[in-house]
PDB file of C-alpha atoms and ligand atoms in Angstrom:
ATOM      1  CA  MET S   6      29.343   3.771  29.498  1.00  0.00           C
ATOM      2  CA  LYS S   7      27.916   6.782  31.321  1.00  0.00           C
ATOM      3  CA  ILE S   8      30.415   9.412  32.462  1.00  0.00           C
ATOM      4  CA  ASP S   9      29.959  12.066  35.151  1.00  0.00           C
ATOM      5  CA  ILE S  10      32.408  14.712  36.298  1.00  0.00           C
ATOM      6  CA  ILE S  11      32.099  16.065  39.812  1.00  0.00           C
ATOM      7  CA  GLN S  12      34.187  18.100  42.220  1.00  0.00           C
ATOM      8  CA  GLY S  13      34.647  16.479  45.618  1.00  0.00           C
ATOM      9  CA  ASP S  14      36.386  14.038  47.925  1.00  0.00           C
ATOM     10  CA  ILE S  15      36.648  10.538  46.470  1.00  0.00           C
ATOM     11  CA  THR S  16      36.525   8.855  49.889  1.00  0.00           C
ATOM     12  CA  HIS S  17      32.789   9.636  50.002  1.00  0.00           C
ATOM     13  CA  GLU S  18      31.962   7.782  46.789  1.00  0.00           C
ATOM     14  CA  LYS S  19      29.582   4.805  46.708  1.00  0.00           C
ATOM     15  CA  THR S  20      30.593   3.329  43.371  1.00  0.00           C
ATOM     16  CA  ASP S  21      31.594  -0.388  43.275  1.00  0.00           C
ATOM     17  CA  ALA S  22      35.241   0.706  43.233  1.00  0.00           C
ATOM     18  CA  ILE S  23      37.224   3.859  43.792  1.00  0.00           C
ATOM     19  CA  VAL S  24      40.675   4.387  42.324  1.00  0.00           C
ATOM     20  CA  ASN S  25      43.632   5.433  44.427  1.00  0.00           C
ATOM     21  CA  ALA S  26      46.600   7.356  43.010  1.00  0.00           C
ATOM     22  CA  ALA S  27      49.059   5.110  44.813  1.00  0.00           C
ATOM     23  CA  ASN S  28      52.843   4.940  45.071  1.00  0.00           C
ATOM     24  CA  PRO S  29      54.789   1.798  44.072  1.00  0.00           C
ATOM     25  CA  ALA S  30      55.169   0.668  47.699  1.00  0.00           C
ATOM     26  CA  LEU S  31      51.364   0.934  48.222  1.00  0.00           C
ATOM     27  CA  ALA S  32      52.335   2.497  51.516  1.00  0.00           C
ATOM     28  CA  GLY S  33      49.903   5.385  51.720  1.00  0.00           C
ATOM     29  CA  GLY S  34      51.253   8.908  51.848  1.00  0.00           C
ATOM     30  CA  GLY S  35      49.979  12.377  51.023  1.00  0.00           C
ATOM     31  CA  GLY S  36      47.156  13.575  48.802  1.00  0.00           C
ATOM     32  CA  VAL S  37      44.364  11.250  47.785  1.00  0.00           C
ATOM     33  CA  ASP S  38      46.386   8.194  48.853  1.00  0.00           C
ATOM     34  CA  GLY S  39      46.607   9.413  52.452  1.00  0.00           C
ATOM     35  CA  ALA S  40      42.915  10.336  52.495  1.00  0.00           C
ATOM     36  CA  ILE S  41      41.897   6.882  51.221  1.00  0.00           C
ATOM     37  CA  HIS S  42      44.124   5.036  53.694  1.00  0.00           C
ATOM     38  CA  ARG S  43      42.853   7.109  56.617  1.00  0.00           C
ATOM     39  CA  ALA S  44      39.226   6.562  55.647  1.00  0.00           C
ATOM     40  CA  ALA S  45      39.587   2.845  54.833  1.00  0.00           C
ATOM     41  CA  GLY S  46      41.418   2.038  58.063  1.00  0.00           C
ATOM     42  CA  TYR S  47      44.359  -0.067  59.168  1.00  0.00           C
ATOM     43  CA  ASP S  48      43.262  -3.263  57.383  1.00  0.00           C
ATOM     44  CA  LEU S  49      43.978  -1.579  54.053  1.00  0.00           C
ATOM     45  CA  TYR S  50      47.619  -0.973  55.045  1.00  0.00           C
ATOM     46  CA  GLU S  51      47.833  -4.618  56.015  1.00  0.00           C
ATOM     47  CA  GLU S  52      46.438  -5.925  52.708  1.00  0.00           C
ATOM     48  CA  CYS S  53      48.731  -3.569  50.754  1.00  0.00           C
ATOM     49  CA  ARG S  54      51.720  -4.733  52.775  1.00  0.00           C
ATOM     50  CA  GLN S  55      50.897  -8.364  51.985  1.00  0.00           C
ATOM     51  CA  ILE S  56      50.509  -7.655  48.254  1.00  0.00           C
ATOM     52  CA  VAL S  57      53.932  -5.996  48.097  1.00  0.00           C
ATOM     53  CA  HIS S  58      55.452  -8.796  50.157  1.00  0.00           C
ATOM     54  CA  LYS S  59      54.036 -11.404  47.748  1.00  0.00           C
ATOM     55  CA  THR S  60      54.361  -9.743  44.343  1.00  0.00           C
ATOM     56  CA  GLY S  61      56.728  -6.812  44.869  1.00  0.00           C
ATOM     57  CA  GLU S  62      56.118  -3.147  44.251  1.00  0.00           C
ATOM     58  CA  CYS S  63      53.511  -1.974  41.744  1.00  0.00           C
ATOM     59  CA  LYS S  64      55.252  -0.411  38.747  1.00  0.00           C
ATOM     60  CA  PRO S  65      54.098   2.903  37.276  1.00  0.00           C
ATOM     61  CA  GLY S  66      51.287   2.303  34.782  1.00  0.00           C
ATOM     62  CA  PHE S  67      49.991  -0.766  36.628  1.00  0.00           C
ATOM     63  CA  ALA S  68      47.183  -1.287  39.119  1.00  0.00           C
ATOM     64  CA  VAL S  69      46.242  -3.688  41.919  1.00  0.00           C
ATOM     65  CA  LEU S  70      42.951  -4.462  43.652  1.00  0.00           C
ATOM     66  CA  THR S  71      42.129  -4.472  47.355  1.00  0.00           C
ATOM     67  CA  LYS S  72      38.963  -4.500  49.394  1.00  0.00           C
ATOM     68  CA  GLY S  73      37.362  -1.193  50.420  1.00  0.00           C
ATOM     69  CA  TYR S  74      37.207  -1.822  54.188  1.00  0.00           C
ATOM     70  CA  ASN S  75      35.617   1.159  55.963  1.00  0.00           C
ATOM     71  CA  LEU S  76      34.888   2.978  52.711  1.00  0.00           C
ATOM     72  CA  LEU S  77      31.473   2.843  51.040  1.00  0.00           C
ATOM     73  CA  CYS S  78      32.908   1.113  47.965  1.00  0.00           C
ATOM     74  CA  ARG S  79      33.505  -2.640  47.782  1.00  0.00           C
ATOM     75  CA  TYR S  80      36.918  -2.353  46.101  1.00  0.00           C
ATOM     76  CA  ILE S  81      39.858  -0.008  45.746  1.00  0.00           C
ATOM     77  CA  ILE S  82      41.916  -0.058  42.565  1.00  0.00           C
ATOM     78  CA  HIS S  83      45.392   1.253  43.399  1.00  0.00           C
ATOM     79  CA  ALA S  84      46.974   2.669  40.250  1.00  0.00           C
ATOM     80  CA  VAL S  85      50.526   4.002  40.192  1.00  0.00           C
ATOM     81  CA  GLY S  86      50.906   7.020  37.942  1.00  0.00           C
ATOM     82  CA  PRO S  87      54.108   8.392  36.468  1.00  0.00           C
ATOM     83  CA  VAL S  88      56.178  11.051  38.200  1.00  0.00           C
ATOM     84  CA  TRP S  89      56.478  13.952  35.734  1.00  0.00           C
ATOM     85  CA  ARG S  90      60.125  14.399  34.775  1.00  0.00           C
ATOM     86  CA  GLY S  91      59.800  16.850  31.921  1.00  0.00           C
ATOM     87  CA  GLY S  92      57.789  14.673  29.553  1.00  0.00           C
ATOM     88  CA  ASN S  93      60.525  12.772  27.711  1.00  0.00           C
ATOM     89  CA  ASN S  94      60.467   9.728  29.947  1.00  0.00           C
ATOM     90  CA  GLY S  95      57.338   7.999  28.722  1.00  0.00           C
ATOM     91  CA  GLU S  96      55.116   9.841  31.181  1.00  0.00           C
ATOM     92  CA  GLU S  97      52.165  10.151  28.800  1.00  0.00           C
ATOM     93  CA  GLU S  98      52.185   6.467  27.825  1.00  0.00           C
ATOM     94  CA  ILE S  99      52.516   5.430  31.471  1.00  0.00           C
ATOM     95  CA  LEU S 100      49.533   7.582  32.459  1.00  0.00           C
ATOM     96  CA  LEU S 101      47.479   6.080  29.632  1.00  0.00           C
ATOM     97  CA  ASN S 102      48.499   2.587  30.774  1.00  0.00           C
ATOM     98  CA  CYS S 103      47.170   3.410  34.249  1.00  0.00           C
ATOM     99  CA  TYR S 104      43.722   4.074  32.867  1.00  0.00           C
ATOM    100  CA  ARG S 105      43.866   1.016  30.581  1.00  0.00           C
ATOM    101  CA  ASN S 106      44.827  -1.210  33.507  1.00  0.00           C
ATOM    102  CA  ILE S 107      42.159   0.294  35.763  1.00  0.00           C
ATOM    103  CA  LEU S 108      39.520  -0.576  33.194  1.00  0.00           C
ATOM    104  CA  ALA S 109      41.003  -4.030  32.582  1.00  0.00           C
ATOM    105  CA  LEU S 110      40.998  -4.820  36.303  1.00  0.00           C
ATOM    106  CA  ALA S 111      37.435  -3.550  36.660  1.00  0.00           C
ATOM    107  CA  ILE S 112      36.240  -5.697  33.761  1.00  0.00           C
ATOM    108  CA  GLU S 113      38.050  -8.758  35.119  1.00  0.00           C
ATOM    109  CA  THR S 114      36.470  -8.253  38.563  1.00  0.00           C
ATOM    110  CA  GLY S 115      32.963  -7.492  37.320  1.00  0.00           C
ATOM    111  CA  ILE S 116      33.045  -3.950  38.656  1.00  0.00           C
ATOM    112  CA  LYS S 117      30.275  -1.890  37.051  1.00  0.00           C
ATOM    113  CA  SER S 118      30.904   1.569  38.480  1.00  0.00           C
ATOM    114  CA  ILE S 119      34.176   3.344  39.279  1.00  0.00           C
ATOM    115  CA  ALA S 120      35.151   6.698  40.786  1.00  0.00           C
ATOM    116  CA  ILE S 121      38.508   7.945  39.492  1.00  0.00           C
ATOM    117  CA  PRO S 122      40.697  10.843  40.732  1.00  0.00           C
ATOM    118  CA  ASN S 123      43.096  12.953  38.648  1.00  0.00           C
ATOM    119  CA  ILE S 124      46.037  10.557  38.823  1.00  0.00           C
ATOM    120  CA  SER S 125      49.557  12.064  38.880  1.00  0.00           C
ATOM    121  CA  THR S 126      48.371  15.679  38.813  1.00  0.00           C
ATOM    122  CA  GLY S 127      49.195  16.372  42.470  1.00  0.00           C
ATOM    123  CA  ILE S 128      52.502  15.517  44.100  1.00  0.00           C
ATOM    124  CA  TYR S 129      53.662  13.680  40.948  1.00  0.00           C
ATOM    125  CA  GLY S 130      53.471  16.948  38.975  1.00  0.00           C
ATOM    126  CA  PHE S 131      51.903  15.797  35.691  1.00  0.00           C
ATOM    127  CA  PRO S 132      50.561  18.881  33.836  1.00  0.00           C
ATOM    128  CA  LYS S 133      46.816  18.948  34.460  1.00  0.00           C
ATOM    129  CA  LYS S 134      45.722  19.966  30.978  1.00  0.00           C
ATOM    130  CA  LYS S 135      47.788  17.259  29.335  1.00  0.00           C
ATOM    131  CA  ALA S 136      46.478  14.653  31.785  1.00  0.00           C
ATOM    132  CA  ALA S 137      42.846  15.706  31.212  1.00  0.00           C
ATOM    133  CA  ASN S 138      43.382  15.381  27.476  1.00  0.00           C
ATOM    134  CA  ILE S 139      44.811  11.851  27.817  1.00  0.00           C
ATOM    135  CA  VAL S 140      41.855  10.826  30.005  1.00  0.00           C
ATOM    136  CA  GLY S 141      39.308  12.413  27.655  1.00  0.00           C
ATOM    137  CA  THR S 142      40.776  10.895  24.519  1.00  0.00           C
ATOM    138  CA  TYR S 143      40.831   7.433  26.076  1.00  0.00           C
ATOM    139  CA  PHE S 144      37.439   7.349  27.786  1.00  0.00           C
ATOM    140  CA  LYS S 145      35.565   8.892  24.901  1.00  0.00           C
ATOM    141  CA  ASN S 146      36.687   5.884  22.890  1.00  0.00           C
ATOM    142  CA  PRO S 147      38.061   3.033  25.017  1.00  0.00           C
ATOM    143  CA  ALA S 148      38.160   0.898  21.837  1.00  0.00           C
ATOM    144  CA  GLU S 149      39.158  -2.721  22.187  1.00  0.00           C
ATOM    145  CA  GLU S 150      38.305  -3.066  25.865  1.00  0.00           C
ATOM    146  CA  GLN S 151      34.551  -3.324  25.122  1.00  0.00           C
ATOM    147  CA  PRO S 152      33.780  -2.156  28.639  1.00  0.00           C
ATOM    148  CA  SER S 153      31.254  -4.012  30.735  1.00  0.00           C
ATOM    149  CA  VAL S 154      31.800  -1.079  33.074  1.00  0.00           C
ATOM    150  CA  GLU S 155      28.609   0.967  33.047  1.00  0.00           C
ATOM    151  CA  TYR S 156      29.496   4.093  34.938  1.00  0.00           C
ATOM    152  CA  ILE S 157      32.613   6.213  35.423  1.00  0.00           C
ATOM    153  CA  ARG S 158      32.658   9.116  37.846  1.00  0.00           C
ATOM    154  CA  PHE S 159      35.657  11.425  37.583  1.00  0.00           C
ATOM    155  CA  VAL S 160      36.071  12.965  41.013  1.00  0.00           C
ATOM    156  CA  CYS S 161      38.118  16.142  40.737  1.00  0.00           C
ATOM    157  CA  PHE S 162      39.396  17.594  43.965  1.00  0.00           C
ATOM    158  CA  ASP S 163      40.475  20.996  42.709  1.00  0.00           C
ATOM    159  CA  GLU S 164      38.503  23.381  40.557  1.00  0.00           C
ATOM    160  CA  GLU S 165      41.175  23.565  37.857  1.00  0.00           C
ATOM    161  CA  ASN S 166      40.921  19.837  37.137  1.00  0.00           C
ATOM    162  CA  TYR S 167      37.136  19.972  37.348  1.00  0.00           C
ATOM    163  CA  LEU S 168      36.949  22.703  34.709  1.00  0.00           C
ATOM    164  CA  LEU S 169      39.512  20.966  32.484  1.00  0.00           C
ATOM    165  CA  TYR S 170      37.517  17.709  32.596  1.00  0.00           C
ATOM    166  CA  LYS S 171      34.209  19.491  31.982  1.00  0.00           C
ATOM    167  CA  ASN S 172      35.749  21.093  28.950  1.00  0.00           C
ATOM    168  CA  GLU S 173      37.377  17.866  27.768  1.00  0.00           C
ATOM    169  CA  PHE S 174      34.139  15.862  27.928  1.00  0.00           C
ATOM    170  CA  ALA S 175      31.859  18.683  26.764  1.00  0.00           C
TER     171      ALA S 175
HETATM  172  P1  LIG M 218      49.871  11.910  42.643  1.00  0.00           P
HETATM  173  O1  LIG M 218      51.039  11.532  43.506  1.00  0.00           O
HETATM  174  O2  LIG M 218      49.419  10.793  41.729  1.00  0.00           O
HETATM  175  O3  LIG M 218      50.051  13.214  41.950  1.00  0.00           O
HETATM  176  P2  LIG M 218      48.088  13.208  44.569  1.00  0.00           P
HETATM  177  O4  LIG M 218      47.212  12.580  45.608  1.00  0.00           O
HETATM  178  O5  LIG M 218      49.143  14.139  45.036  1.00  0.00           O
HETATM  179  O6  LIG M 218      48.656  12.000  43.700  1.00  0.00           O
HETATM  180  O7  LIG M 218      47.183  13.991  43.551  1.00  0.00           O
HETATM  181  C1  LIG M 218      46.359  13.396  42.593  1.00  0.00           C
HETATM  182  C2  LIG M 218      45.078  14.187  42.512  1.00  0.00           C
HETATM  183  O8  LIG M 218      44.231  13.829  43.603  1.00  0.00           O
HETATM  184  C3  LIG M 218      45.291  15.696  42.607  1.00  0.00           C
HETATM  185  O9  LIG M 218      44.564  16.315  41.554  1.00  0.00           O
HETATM  186  C4  LIG M 218      44.706  16.064  43.964  1.00  0.00           C
HETATM  187  O10 LIG M 218      44.125  17.347  43.944  1.00  0.00           O
HETATM  188  C5  LIG M 218      43.643  14.993  44.113  1.00  0.00           C
HETATM  189  N1  LIG M 218      43.161  14.707  45.476  1.00  0.00           N
HETATM  190  C6  LIG M 218      43.748  14.942  46.676  1.00  0.00           C
HETATM  191  N2  LIG M 218      42.943  14.531  47.677  1.00  0.00           N
HETATM  192  C7  LIG M 218      41.818  14.023  47.108  1.00  0.00           C
HETATM  193  C8  LIG M 218      40.603  13.446  47.594  1.00  0.00           C
HETATM  194  N3  LIG M 218      40.366  13.285  48.881  1.00  0.00           N
HETATM  195  N4  LIG M 218      39.666  13.047  46.671  1.00  0.00           N
HETATM  196  C9  LIG M 218      39.884  13.182  45.350  1.00  0.00           C
HETATM  197  N5  LIG M 218      41.001  13.697  44.838  1.00  0.00           N
HETATM  198  C10 LIG M 218      41.959  14.125  45.696  1.00  0.00           C
END
């Protein structure tokens, strides 16, 4: 599994799938979620609405798949990260589960390349250094998953995350 770390806007990525840092209602919103919904177009809202209608909200730590619509990627993996509430509410395990479920969904779907943002480190307030460490520890050794995924591109929006990831994967 090849890993790259770049600084940029994930809506420009051409990987098979991009990951969205979604909220449980899959309703769009601020940050990367808003940017992805704006770029993908109205049909994405509609598919998300139908998923929630059928299966309910997406719980923190889980992920669901939609099409990419007007984006350059074929799929969007919407992962719901934990809201940081001081660290004693399972936040770290929930964030790790996000990444596990992203990879599981990608493997199940035959997705070979994925662009991933820094889930939970914006509005949800997860400490960036701690999040980068969780991501690094997992992706340097994804263990049992035996990934058929060939390429992961971590797309950091802000310089702080970019430098933390560079350091983590150095
Ligand atoms: P969360 O609610 O999971 O914290 P946010 O969207 O607020 O989600 O932030 C998650 C991360 O996504 C933050 O590090 C933020 O800087 C980053 N981000 C915001 N916009 C974009 C974008 N267009 N492309 C990639 N990352 C983005």
